[in-house]
XYZ file of C-alpha atoms in Angstrom:
609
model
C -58.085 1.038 14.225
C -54.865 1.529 12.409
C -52.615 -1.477 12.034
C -49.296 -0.342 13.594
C -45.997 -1.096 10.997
C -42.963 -2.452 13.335
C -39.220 -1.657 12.158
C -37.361 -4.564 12.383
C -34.772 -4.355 15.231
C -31.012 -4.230 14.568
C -28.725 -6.409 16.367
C -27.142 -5.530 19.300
C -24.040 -4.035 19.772
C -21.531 -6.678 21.517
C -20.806 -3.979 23.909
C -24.435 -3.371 24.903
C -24.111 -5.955 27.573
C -22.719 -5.092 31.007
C -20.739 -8.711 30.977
C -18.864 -7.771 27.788
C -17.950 -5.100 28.983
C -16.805 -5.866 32.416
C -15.012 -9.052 30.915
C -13.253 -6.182 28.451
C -12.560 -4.199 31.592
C -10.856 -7.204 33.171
C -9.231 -7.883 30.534
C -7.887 -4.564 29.672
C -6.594 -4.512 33.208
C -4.828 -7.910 32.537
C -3.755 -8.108 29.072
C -2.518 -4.222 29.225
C 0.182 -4.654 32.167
C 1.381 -8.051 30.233
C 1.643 -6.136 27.174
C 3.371 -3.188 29.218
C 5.902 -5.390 31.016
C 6.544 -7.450 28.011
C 7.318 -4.678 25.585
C 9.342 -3.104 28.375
C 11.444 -6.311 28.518
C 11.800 -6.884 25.057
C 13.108 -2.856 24.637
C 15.717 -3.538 27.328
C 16.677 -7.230 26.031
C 17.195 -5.325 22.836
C 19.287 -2.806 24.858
C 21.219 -5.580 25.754
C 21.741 -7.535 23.009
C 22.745 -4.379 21.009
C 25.441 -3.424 23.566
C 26.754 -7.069 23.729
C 26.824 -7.433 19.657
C 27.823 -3.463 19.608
C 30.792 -4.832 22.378
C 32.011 -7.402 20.764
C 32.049 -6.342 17.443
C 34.391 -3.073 18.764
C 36.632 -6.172 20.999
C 36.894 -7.991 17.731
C 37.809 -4.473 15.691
C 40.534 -3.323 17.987
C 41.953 -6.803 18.012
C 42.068 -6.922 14.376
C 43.130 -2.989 14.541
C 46.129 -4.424 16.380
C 47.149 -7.017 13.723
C 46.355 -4.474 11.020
C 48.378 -2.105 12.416
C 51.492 -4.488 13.205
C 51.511 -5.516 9.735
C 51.780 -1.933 8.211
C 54.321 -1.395 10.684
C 56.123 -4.715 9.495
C 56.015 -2.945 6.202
C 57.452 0.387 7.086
C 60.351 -1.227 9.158
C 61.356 -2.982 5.883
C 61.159 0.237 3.931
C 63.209 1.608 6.478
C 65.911 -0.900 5.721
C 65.832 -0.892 2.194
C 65.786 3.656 2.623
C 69.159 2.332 4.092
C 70.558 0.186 1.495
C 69.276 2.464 -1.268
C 70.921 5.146 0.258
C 74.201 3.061 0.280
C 73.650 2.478 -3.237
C 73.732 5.968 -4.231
C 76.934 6.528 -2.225
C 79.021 3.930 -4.381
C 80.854 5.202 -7.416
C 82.940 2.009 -8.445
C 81.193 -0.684 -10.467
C 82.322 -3.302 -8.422
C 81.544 -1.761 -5.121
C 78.047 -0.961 -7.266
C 77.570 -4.697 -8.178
C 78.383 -5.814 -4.600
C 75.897 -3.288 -3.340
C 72.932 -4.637 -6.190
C 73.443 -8.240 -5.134
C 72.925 -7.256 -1.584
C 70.120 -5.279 -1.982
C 68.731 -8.196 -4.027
C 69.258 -10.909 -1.574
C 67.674 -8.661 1.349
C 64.343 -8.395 -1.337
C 64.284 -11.558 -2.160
C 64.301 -12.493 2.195
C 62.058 -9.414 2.768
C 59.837 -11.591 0.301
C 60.005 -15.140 1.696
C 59.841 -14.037 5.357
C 57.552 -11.026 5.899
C 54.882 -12.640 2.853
C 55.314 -9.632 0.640
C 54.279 -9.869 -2.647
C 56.291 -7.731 -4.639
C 58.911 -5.019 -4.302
C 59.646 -2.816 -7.187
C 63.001 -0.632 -6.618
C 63.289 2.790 -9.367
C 66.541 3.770 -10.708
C 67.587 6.601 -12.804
C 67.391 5.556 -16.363
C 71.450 5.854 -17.028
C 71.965 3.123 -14.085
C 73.585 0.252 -14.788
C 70.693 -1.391 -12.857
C 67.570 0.228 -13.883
C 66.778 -2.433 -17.296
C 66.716 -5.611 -14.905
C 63.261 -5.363 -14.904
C 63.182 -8.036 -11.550
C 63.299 -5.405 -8.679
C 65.056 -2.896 -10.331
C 63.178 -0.607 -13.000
C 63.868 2.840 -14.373
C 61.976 5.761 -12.693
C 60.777 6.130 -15.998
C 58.295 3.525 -15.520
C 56.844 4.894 -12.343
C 53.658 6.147 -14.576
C 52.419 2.431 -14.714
C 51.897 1.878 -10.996
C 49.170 3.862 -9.672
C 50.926 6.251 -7.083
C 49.031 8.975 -5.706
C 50.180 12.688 -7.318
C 51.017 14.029 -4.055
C 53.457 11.467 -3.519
C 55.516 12.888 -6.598
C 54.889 15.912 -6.034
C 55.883 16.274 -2.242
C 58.807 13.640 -2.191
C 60.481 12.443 0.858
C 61.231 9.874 3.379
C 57.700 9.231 5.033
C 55.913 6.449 3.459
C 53.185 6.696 1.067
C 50.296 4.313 0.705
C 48.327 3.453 -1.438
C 45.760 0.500 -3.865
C 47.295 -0.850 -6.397
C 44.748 -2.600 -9.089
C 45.673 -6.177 -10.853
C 49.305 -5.521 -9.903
C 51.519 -7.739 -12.583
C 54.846 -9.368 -11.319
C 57.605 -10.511 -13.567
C 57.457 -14.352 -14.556
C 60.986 -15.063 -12.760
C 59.317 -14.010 -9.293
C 55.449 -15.437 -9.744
C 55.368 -18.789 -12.322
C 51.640 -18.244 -12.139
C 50.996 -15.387 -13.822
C 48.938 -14.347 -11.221
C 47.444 -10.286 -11.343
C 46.612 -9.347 -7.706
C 45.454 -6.219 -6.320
C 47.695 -4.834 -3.883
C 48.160 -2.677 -0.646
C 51.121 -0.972 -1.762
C 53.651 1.288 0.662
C 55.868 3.616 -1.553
C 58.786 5.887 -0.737
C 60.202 8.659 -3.519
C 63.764 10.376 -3.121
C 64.377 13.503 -5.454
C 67.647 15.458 -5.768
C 67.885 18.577 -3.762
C 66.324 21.459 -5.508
C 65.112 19.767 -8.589
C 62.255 17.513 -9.670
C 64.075 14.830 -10.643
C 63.778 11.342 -8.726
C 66.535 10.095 -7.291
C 65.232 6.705 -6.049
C 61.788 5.111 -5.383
C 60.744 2.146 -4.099
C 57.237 -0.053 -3.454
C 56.615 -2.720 -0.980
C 53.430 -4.600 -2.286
C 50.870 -6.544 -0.178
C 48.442 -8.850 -1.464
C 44.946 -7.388 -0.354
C 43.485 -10.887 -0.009
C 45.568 -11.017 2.876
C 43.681 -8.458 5.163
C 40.204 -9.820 3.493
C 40.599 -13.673 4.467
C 41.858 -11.939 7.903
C 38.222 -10.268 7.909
C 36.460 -13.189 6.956
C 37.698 -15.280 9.704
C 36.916 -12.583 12.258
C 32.992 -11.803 10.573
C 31.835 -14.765 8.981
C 28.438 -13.871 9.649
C 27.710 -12.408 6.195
C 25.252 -9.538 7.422
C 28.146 -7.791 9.405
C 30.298 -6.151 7.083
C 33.582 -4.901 7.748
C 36.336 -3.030 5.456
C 39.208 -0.939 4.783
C 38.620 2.126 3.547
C 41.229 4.225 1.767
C 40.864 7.938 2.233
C 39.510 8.487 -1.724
C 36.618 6.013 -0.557
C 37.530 2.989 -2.068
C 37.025 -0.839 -0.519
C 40.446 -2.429 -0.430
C 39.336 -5.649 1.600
C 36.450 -7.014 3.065
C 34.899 -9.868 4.790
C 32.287 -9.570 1.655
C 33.788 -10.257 -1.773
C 31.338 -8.653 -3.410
C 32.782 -4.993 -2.018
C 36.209 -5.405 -3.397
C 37.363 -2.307 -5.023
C 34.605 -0.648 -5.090
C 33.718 3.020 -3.711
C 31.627 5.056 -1.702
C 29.678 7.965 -2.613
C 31.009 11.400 -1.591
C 28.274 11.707 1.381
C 28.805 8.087 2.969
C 32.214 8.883 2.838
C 32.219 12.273 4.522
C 30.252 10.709 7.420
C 32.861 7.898 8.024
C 35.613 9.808 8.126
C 34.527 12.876 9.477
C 32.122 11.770 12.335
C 34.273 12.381 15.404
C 32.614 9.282 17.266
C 34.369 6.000 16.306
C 30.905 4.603 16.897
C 27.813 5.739 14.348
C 24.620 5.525 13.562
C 22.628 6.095 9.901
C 20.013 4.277 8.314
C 19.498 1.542 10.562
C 22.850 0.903 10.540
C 25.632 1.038 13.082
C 29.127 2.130 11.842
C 32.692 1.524 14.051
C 35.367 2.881 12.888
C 39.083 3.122 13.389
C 42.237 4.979 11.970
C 44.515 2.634 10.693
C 48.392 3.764 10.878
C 48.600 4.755 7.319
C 45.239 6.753 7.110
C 42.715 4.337 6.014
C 39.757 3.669 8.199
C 38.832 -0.244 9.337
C 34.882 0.291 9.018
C 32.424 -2.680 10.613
C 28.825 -2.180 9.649
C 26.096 -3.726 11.873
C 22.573 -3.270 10.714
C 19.612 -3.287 13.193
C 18.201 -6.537 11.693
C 21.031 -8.663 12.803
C 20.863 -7.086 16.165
C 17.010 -7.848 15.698
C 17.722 -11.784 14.678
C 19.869 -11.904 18.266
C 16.233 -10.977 20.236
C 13.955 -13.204 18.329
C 14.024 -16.514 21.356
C 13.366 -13.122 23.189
C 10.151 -12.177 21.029
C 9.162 -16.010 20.701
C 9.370 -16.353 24.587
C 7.650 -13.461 25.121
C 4.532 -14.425 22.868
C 4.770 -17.989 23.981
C 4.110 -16.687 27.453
C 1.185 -14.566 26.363
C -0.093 -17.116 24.514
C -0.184 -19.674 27.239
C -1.408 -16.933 30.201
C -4.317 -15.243 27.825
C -6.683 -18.453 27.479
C -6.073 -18.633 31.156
C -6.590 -15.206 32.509
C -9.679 -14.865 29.545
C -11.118 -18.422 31.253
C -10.955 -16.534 34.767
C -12.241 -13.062 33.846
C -15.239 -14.898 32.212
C -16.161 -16.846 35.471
C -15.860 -13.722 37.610
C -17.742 -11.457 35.230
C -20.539 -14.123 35.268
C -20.524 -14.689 38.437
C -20.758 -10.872 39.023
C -23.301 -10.183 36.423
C -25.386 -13.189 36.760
C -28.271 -10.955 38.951
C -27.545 -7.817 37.062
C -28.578 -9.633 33.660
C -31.977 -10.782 35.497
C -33.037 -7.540 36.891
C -31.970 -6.245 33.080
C -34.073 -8.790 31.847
C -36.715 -8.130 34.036
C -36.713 -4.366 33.825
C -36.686 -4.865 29.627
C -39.338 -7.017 29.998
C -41.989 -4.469 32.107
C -45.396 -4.778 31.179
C -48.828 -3.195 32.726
C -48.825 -6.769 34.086
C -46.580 -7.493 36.990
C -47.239 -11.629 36.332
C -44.840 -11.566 33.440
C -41.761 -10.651 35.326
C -40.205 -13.353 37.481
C -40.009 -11.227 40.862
C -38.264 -14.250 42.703
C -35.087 -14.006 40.429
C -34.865 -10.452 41.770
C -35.367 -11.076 45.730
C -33.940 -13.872 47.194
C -36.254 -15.617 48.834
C -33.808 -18.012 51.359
C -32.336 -15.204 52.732
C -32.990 -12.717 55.758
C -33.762 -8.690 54.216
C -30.799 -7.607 56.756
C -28.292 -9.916 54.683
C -29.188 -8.400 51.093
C -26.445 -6.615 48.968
C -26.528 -3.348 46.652
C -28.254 -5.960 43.829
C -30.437 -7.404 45.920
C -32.249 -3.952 47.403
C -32.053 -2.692 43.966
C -34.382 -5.751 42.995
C -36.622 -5.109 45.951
C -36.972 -1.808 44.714
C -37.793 -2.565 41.508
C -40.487 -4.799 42.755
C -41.899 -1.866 44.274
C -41.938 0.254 41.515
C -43.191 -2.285 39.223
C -46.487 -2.293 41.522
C -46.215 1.601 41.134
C -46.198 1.725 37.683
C -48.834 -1.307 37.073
C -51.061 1.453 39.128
C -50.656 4.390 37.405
C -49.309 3.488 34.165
C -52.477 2.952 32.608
C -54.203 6.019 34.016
C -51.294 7.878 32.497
C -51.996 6.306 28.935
C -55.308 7.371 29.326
C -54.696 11.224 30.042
C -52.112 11.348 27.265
C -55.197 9.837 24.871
C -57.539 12.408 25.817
C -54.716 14.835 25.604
C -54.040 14.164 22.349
C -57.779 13.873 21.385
C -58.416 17.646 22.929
C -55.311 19.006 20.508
C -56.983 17.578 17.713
C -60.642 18.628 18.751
C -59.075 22.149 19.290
C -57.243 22.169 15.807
C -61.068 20.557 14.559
C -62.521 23.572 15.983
C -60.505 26.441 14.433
C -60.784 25.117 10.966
C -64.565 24.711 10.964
C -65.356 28.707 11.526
C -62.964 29.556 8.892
C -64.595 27.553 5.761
C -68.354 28.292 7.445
C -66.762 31.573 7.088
C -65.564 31.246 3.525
C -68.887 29.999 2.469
C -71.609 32.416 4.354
C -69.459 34.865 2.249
C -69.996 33.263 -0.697
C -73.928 33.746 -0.010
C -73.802 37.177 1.099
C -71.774 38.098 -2.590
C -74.765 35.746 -4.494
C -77.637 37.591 -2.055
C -76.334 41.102 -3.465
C -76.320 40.292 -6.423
C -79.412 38.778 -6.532
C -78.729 35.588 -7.320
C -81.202 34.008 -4.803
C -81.611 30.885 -5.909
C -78.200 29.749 -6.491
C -77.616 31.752 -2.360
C -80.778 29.272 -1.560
C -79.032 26.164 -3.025
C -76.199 27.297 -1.253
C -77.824 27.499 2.011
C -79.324 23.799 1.550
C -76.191 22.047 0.614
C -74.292 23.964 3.819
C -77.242 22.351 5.661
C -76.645 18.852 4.066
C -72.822 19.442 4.813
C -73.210 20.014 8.276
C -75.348 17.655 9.165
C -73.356 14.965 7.563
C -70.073 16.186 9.165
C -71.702 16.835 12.388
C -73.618 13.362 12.424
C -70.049 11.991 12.048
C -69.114 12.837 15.605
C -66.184 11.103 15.611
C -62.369 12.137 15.544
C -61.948 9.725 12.441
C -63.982 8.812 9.916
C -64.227 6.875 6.569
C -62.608 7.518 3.700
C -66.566 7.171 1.920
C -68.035 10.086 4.367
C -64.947 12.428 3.932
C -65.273 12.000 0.058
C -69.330 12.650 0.477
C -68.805 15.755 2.684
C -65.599 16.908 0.044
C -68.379 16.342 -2.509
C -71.504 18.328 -1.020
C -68.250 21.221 -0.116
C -67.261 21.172 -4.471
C -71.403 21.586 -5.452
C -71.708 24.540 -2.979
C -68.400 26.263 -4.725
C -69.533 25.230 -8.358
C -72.741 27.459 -7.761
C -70.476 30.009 -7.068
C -68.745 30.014 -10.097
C -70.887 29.609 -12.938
C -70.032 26.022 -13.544
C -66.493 27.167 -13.985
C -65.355 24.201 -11.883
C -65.402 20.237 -12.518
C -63.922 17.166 -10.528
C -63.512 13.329 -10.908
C -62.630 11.222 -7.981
C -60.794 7.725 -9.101
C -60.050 5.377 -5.925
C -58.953 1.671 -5.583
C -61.515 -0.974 -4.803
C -61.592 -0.965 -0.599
C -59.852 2.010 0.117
C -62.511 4.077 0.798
C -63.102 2.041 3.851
C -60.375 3.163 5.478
C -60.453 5.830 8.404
C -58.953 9.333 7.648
C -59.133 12.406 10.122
C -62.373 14.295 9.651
C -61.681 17.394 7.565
C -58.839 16.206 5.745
C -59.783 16.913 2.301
C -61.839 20.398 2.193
C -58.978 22.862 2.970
C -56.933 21.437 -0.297
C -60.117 21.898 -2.286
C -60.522 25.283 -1.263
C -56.988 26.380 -1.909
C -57.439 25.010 -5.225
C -60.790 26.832 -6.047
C -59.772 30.230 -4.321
C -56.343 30.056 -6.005
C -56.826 28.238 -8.945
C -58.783 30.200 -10.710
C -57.426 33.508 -12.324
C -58.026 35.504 -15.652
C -55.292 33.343 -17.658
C -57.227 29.710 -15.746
C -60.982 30.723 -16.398
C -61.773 27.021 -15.139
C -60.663 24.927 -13.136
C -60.573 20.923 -13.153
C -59.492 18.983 -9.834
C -58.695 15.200 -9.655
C -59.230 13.637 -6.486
C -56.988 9.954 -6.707
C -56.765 7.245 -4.030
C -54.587 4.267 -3.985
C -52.791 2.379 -2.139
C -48.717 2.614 -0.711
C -46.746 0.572 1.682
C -49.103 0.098 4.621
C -50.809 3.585 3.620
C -53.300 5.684 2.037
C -52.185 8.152 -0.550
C -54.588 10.375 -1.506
C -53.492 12.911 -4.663
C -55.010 16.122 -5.598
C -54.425 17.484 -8.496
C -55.844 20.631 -10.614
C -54.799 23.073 -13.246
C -54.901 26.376 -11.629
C -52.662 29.205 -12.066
C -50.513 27.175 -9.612
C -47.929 29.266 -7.245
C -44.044 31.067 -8.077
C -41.636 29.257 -6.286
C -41.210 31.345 -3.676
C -44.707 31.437 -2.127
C -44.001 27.087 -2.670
C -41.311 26.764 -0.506
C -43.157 29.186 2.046
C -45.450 26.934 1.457
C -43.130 23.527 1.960
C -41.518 25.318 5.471
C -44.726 25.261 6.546
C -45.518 21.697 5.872
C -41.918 20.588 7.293
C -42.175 22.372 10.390
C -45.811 21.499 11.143
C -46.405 25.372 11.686
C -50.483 26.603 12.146
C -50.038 30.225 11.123
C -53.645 31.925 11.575
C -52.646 34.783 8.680
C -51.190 32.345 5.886
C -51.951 28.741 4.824
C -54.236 27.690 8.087
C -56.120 25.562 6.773
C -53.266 23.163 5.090
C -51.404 23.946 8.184
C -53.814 22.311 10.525
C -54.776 19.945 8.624
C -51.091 18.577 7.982
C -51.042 19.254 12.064
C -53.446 17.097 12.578
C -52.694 14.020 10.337
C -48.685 14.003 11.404
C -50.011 12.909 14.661
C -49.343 9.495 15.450
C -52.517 8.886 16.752
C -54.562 9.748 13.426
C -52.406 8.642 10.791
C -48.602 9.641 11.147
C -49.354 11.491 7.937
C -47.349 13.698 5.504
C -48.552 16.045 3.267
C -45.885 17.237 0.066
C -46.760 20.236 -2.598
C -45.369 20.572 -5.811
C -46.772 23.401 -7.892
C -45.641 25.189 -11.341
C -46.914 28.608 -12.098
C -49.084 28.549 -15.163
C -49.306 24.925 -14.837
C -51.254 23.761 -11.926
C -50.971 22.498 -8.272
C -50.027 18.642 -6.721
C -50.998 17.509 -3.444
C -50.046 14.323 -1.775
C -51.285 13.088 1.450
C -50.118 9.751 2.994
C -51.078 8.224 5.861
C -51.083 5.373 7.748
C -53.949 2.324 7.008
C -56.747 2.695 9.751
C -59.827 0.828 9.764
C -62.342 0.470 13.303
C -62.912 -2.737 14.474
C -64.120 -1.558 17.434
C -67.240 1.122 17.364
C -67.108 2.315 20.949
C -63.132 2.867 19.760
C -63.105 6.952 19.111
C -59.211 6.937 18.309
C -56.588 4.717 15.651
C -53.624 2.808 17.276
């Protein structure tokens, strides 16, 4: 009797049980809706909140539009009156009338400068005026070149203002006792003479550009929205963020801000509003999507706080109902895992109530009452069942028994025929009494299995009879472990290998033939090892050879003998065996066979379990 080798068992999948995954179920169904309605809230909060910051970010730009624009205006109405006064300036010929004209002119600058917060006006004579070397507000046009007018200004003269960024504008000591350098926002008009290129007059009305940044930096002082004025070369004349002062935008960023028809934009998580002040430049406010995020974050917090609080809840109240609900399913799982030939070991009152009235049972409770019914079934027929399949699988392997003991009788009473004509009578006579010996041991040994000791003795009595045959052209040695031979192996396990190794072994260039028969023990098996040093096989007839082996075939034309054997041992019944080949031509033949450790304890036992 064979001593059956147990795998141990895996654990079991958390999903295997029908509570987990009705508590999943109910909590799919809970947890997916909250999930649903809260990420639908949080997109529209979001919606919300970017509108409102969106809103009030274009309420605060058109207010500050307003004052922007009211300012420049302020400007251009002053360089309106001094077009005037220039232009009355040019008119007078007499010095005096010239002199009375200059101190006007200088007394309307110097009010233009008090009043309107202006912090410098530069006026341009021609060189030969009596004016032009004050170097207070007047200069000669000649020094024009050091303030940094556009080209097209000069080169397309006239009465429209001009505007433009002036960089660490310097004003005369007399009219700034601080020596201060400021960069400017600078509004300049240029007169020439009719028909020539000379400049007639030309004039600059400077504002300090701190002015319109501290303006932005009361309006944003949230330092992650950014807003600016943008002249139309790209650079950053104010801002609510020092650290943009005068500095420019690359050619693309640029193109999108002023080109962009929509005074509100989007581009890299970023949303731009934009406006057209009155001299060209654009007011730009930049709001990226993480402040707008930072706005929805009590949002977010709220949101997870209320998860947080409902989950333990709704998971404590899925767990009771899927209990509840799986409380009798987990018995009559229990119970049906737990089936045995004996209906004792099952508790059948878990499965039928026994306090309540048959008419008043539910779809659990008939399905335990049916159970119980086919427990009592199966506790009658189950065993007659494992019976049939025993002597089913006992007739296969008498059958497979059968075949292979006509083809070696065969082999052999052929072998005595060849020694008969050629009158070798004695050795055909010796022949005849050890195939007498050999059947009556293997024929004695009615039995399915049999010991390892009996299958070596009849493997034995098989080798003399084929040594007669071949003029002692043959040899063996058997080595085995202490014990193993009393083992049980299949009955006819050894004699096909020997005969493949005898018939196929020997050839012209492997005149004899020397087989080693090796036993020892593996892992819970027998291996048994056959080895000789025949002409051995090409590869291709080996991995004929090997299909055969792999797919248990019993092909009556090629290798039936190996192939019922190896039939026979795979089953699980006598052995579970395998049987490998590995052969090299010229070099000799390997056989393993391993199979499981069988020994009888009972005698009236015919089969291994």
């Amino acid at each position: 009797m064979k001593h059956s080798k147990k795998g141990s068992r895996g654990p079991r999948l958390y999903f295997s049980h029908f509570q987990n995954r009705l508590l999943c179920a109910f909590l799919l169904c809970t947890l997916i809706p909250i999930f649903i309605i809260g990420g639908i809230s949080y997109a529209v909060s979001y919606n919300i909140a970017e509108d409102k910051i969106l809103n009030a970010s274009i309420s605060a730009d058109a207010q500050l539009h307003t004052q922007f624009d009211n300012r420049l205006q302020q400007v251009e109405n002053i360089a309106d009156t001094l077009q005037y006064n220039m232009y009355n300036l040019m008119q007078t010929d007499a010095p005096m009338d010239t002199l009375a004209t200059l101190s006007e002119i200088r007394s309307n600058l110097s009010m233009f400068k008090t009043s309107f917060d202006l912090s410098y006006i530069n006026i341009f004579l021609p060189d030969e005026h009596m004016a032009s070397s004050e170097n207070l507000y007047f200069f000669p046009v000649s020094k024009l070149s050091d303030f940094q007018i556009p080209k097209e200004a000069l080169e397309n003269p006239g009465t429209s203002s001009v505007w433009f960024y002036q960089d660490l504008l310097s004003v005369p000591f007399l009219m700034n006792n601080s020596y201060r350098m400021t960069n400017s926002v600078s509004c300049c008009r240029v007169l020439k003479h009719p028909g020539t290129d000379s400049i007639k007059y030309a004039y600059i009305i400077h504002l300090d550009a701190s002015e319109f940044s501290s303006i932005l930096q009361e309006s944003f002082q949230n330092n992650q929205i950014t807003s600016y004025i943008l002249t139309d070369n790209g650079k950053i004349v104010a801002s609510n963020n020092p650290s943009l002062l005068s500095a420019s935008l690359d050619e693309e960023k640029l193109d999108f801000l002023y080109h962009k028809e929509d005074s509100l934009k989007k581009r890299s998580h970023t949303n731009y509003h934009t406006t057209t002040l009155r001299n060209g430049w654009l007011q730009v406010t930049e709001i990226p999507d993480s402040y707008i995020m930072q706005n929805t974050h009590i949002l977010i917090k709220s949101i997870l706080l209320t998860i947080l609080i409902s989950l333990p809840l709704t998971i404590l109240v899925v767990v009771l109902i899927s209990k509840n609900l799986t409380r009798r399913i987990e018995t009559l799982s229990r119970a049906m895992e737990t089936l045995q030939l004996d209906a004792s070991d099952t508790n059948m009152k878990a499965l039928v109530p026994q306090d309540r009235a048959p008419e008043t049972f539910d779809e659990i409770d008939k399905l335990g009452v049916t159970f119980e019914k086919m427990q009592h079934s199966l506790n009658d027929n189950l065993q007659s069942i494992l019976e049939l399949s025993l002597a089913e699988e006992r007739l296969k392997y008498q059958l497979l028994q059968s075949q292979i003991n006509p083809h070696f009788l065969y082999n052999i009473l052929g072998s005595i025929q060849t020694c008969q004509s050629l009158g070798k009578l004695d050795i055909a006579n010796q022949m005849l009494t050890n195939l007498t010996r050999f059947y009556r041991m293997t024929l004695r040994k009615s039995k399915d299995l049999i010991s390892i000791r009996d299958e070596l003795t009849i493997a034995q009595l098989y080798l003399e009879m084929e040594k007669l045959c071949h003029n002692d052209n043959l040899t063996w040695e058997i080595n085995m472990k202490d014990g193993i031979d009393n083992f049980l192996i299949c009955k006819f396990t050894l004699q096909p290998f020997l005969e493949n190794s005898i018939l196929h072994g020997l050839s012209q260039k492997t005149p004899e033939v020397h087989i080693s028969i090796d036993l020892s023990y593996g892992d819970d098996t027998v291996i048994i090892v056959i080895t000789d040093n025949g002409i051995g096989m090409a590869k291709e007839q080996l991995l004929e050879l090997q299909k055969t082996l792999d797919e248990k075939i019993v092909n009556y034309e090629k290798h039936f003998g190996i192939g019922n054997v190896n039939k026979r041992i795979s089953n699980p019944y006598f052995g579970n065996g395998r049987i490998s080949v590995e052969s090299y031509l010229y070099e000799g033949t390997s056989i393993t066979i391993e199979f499981d450790q069988m020994e009888e304890y009972d005698e009236e036992c015919n089969d291994c379990r």
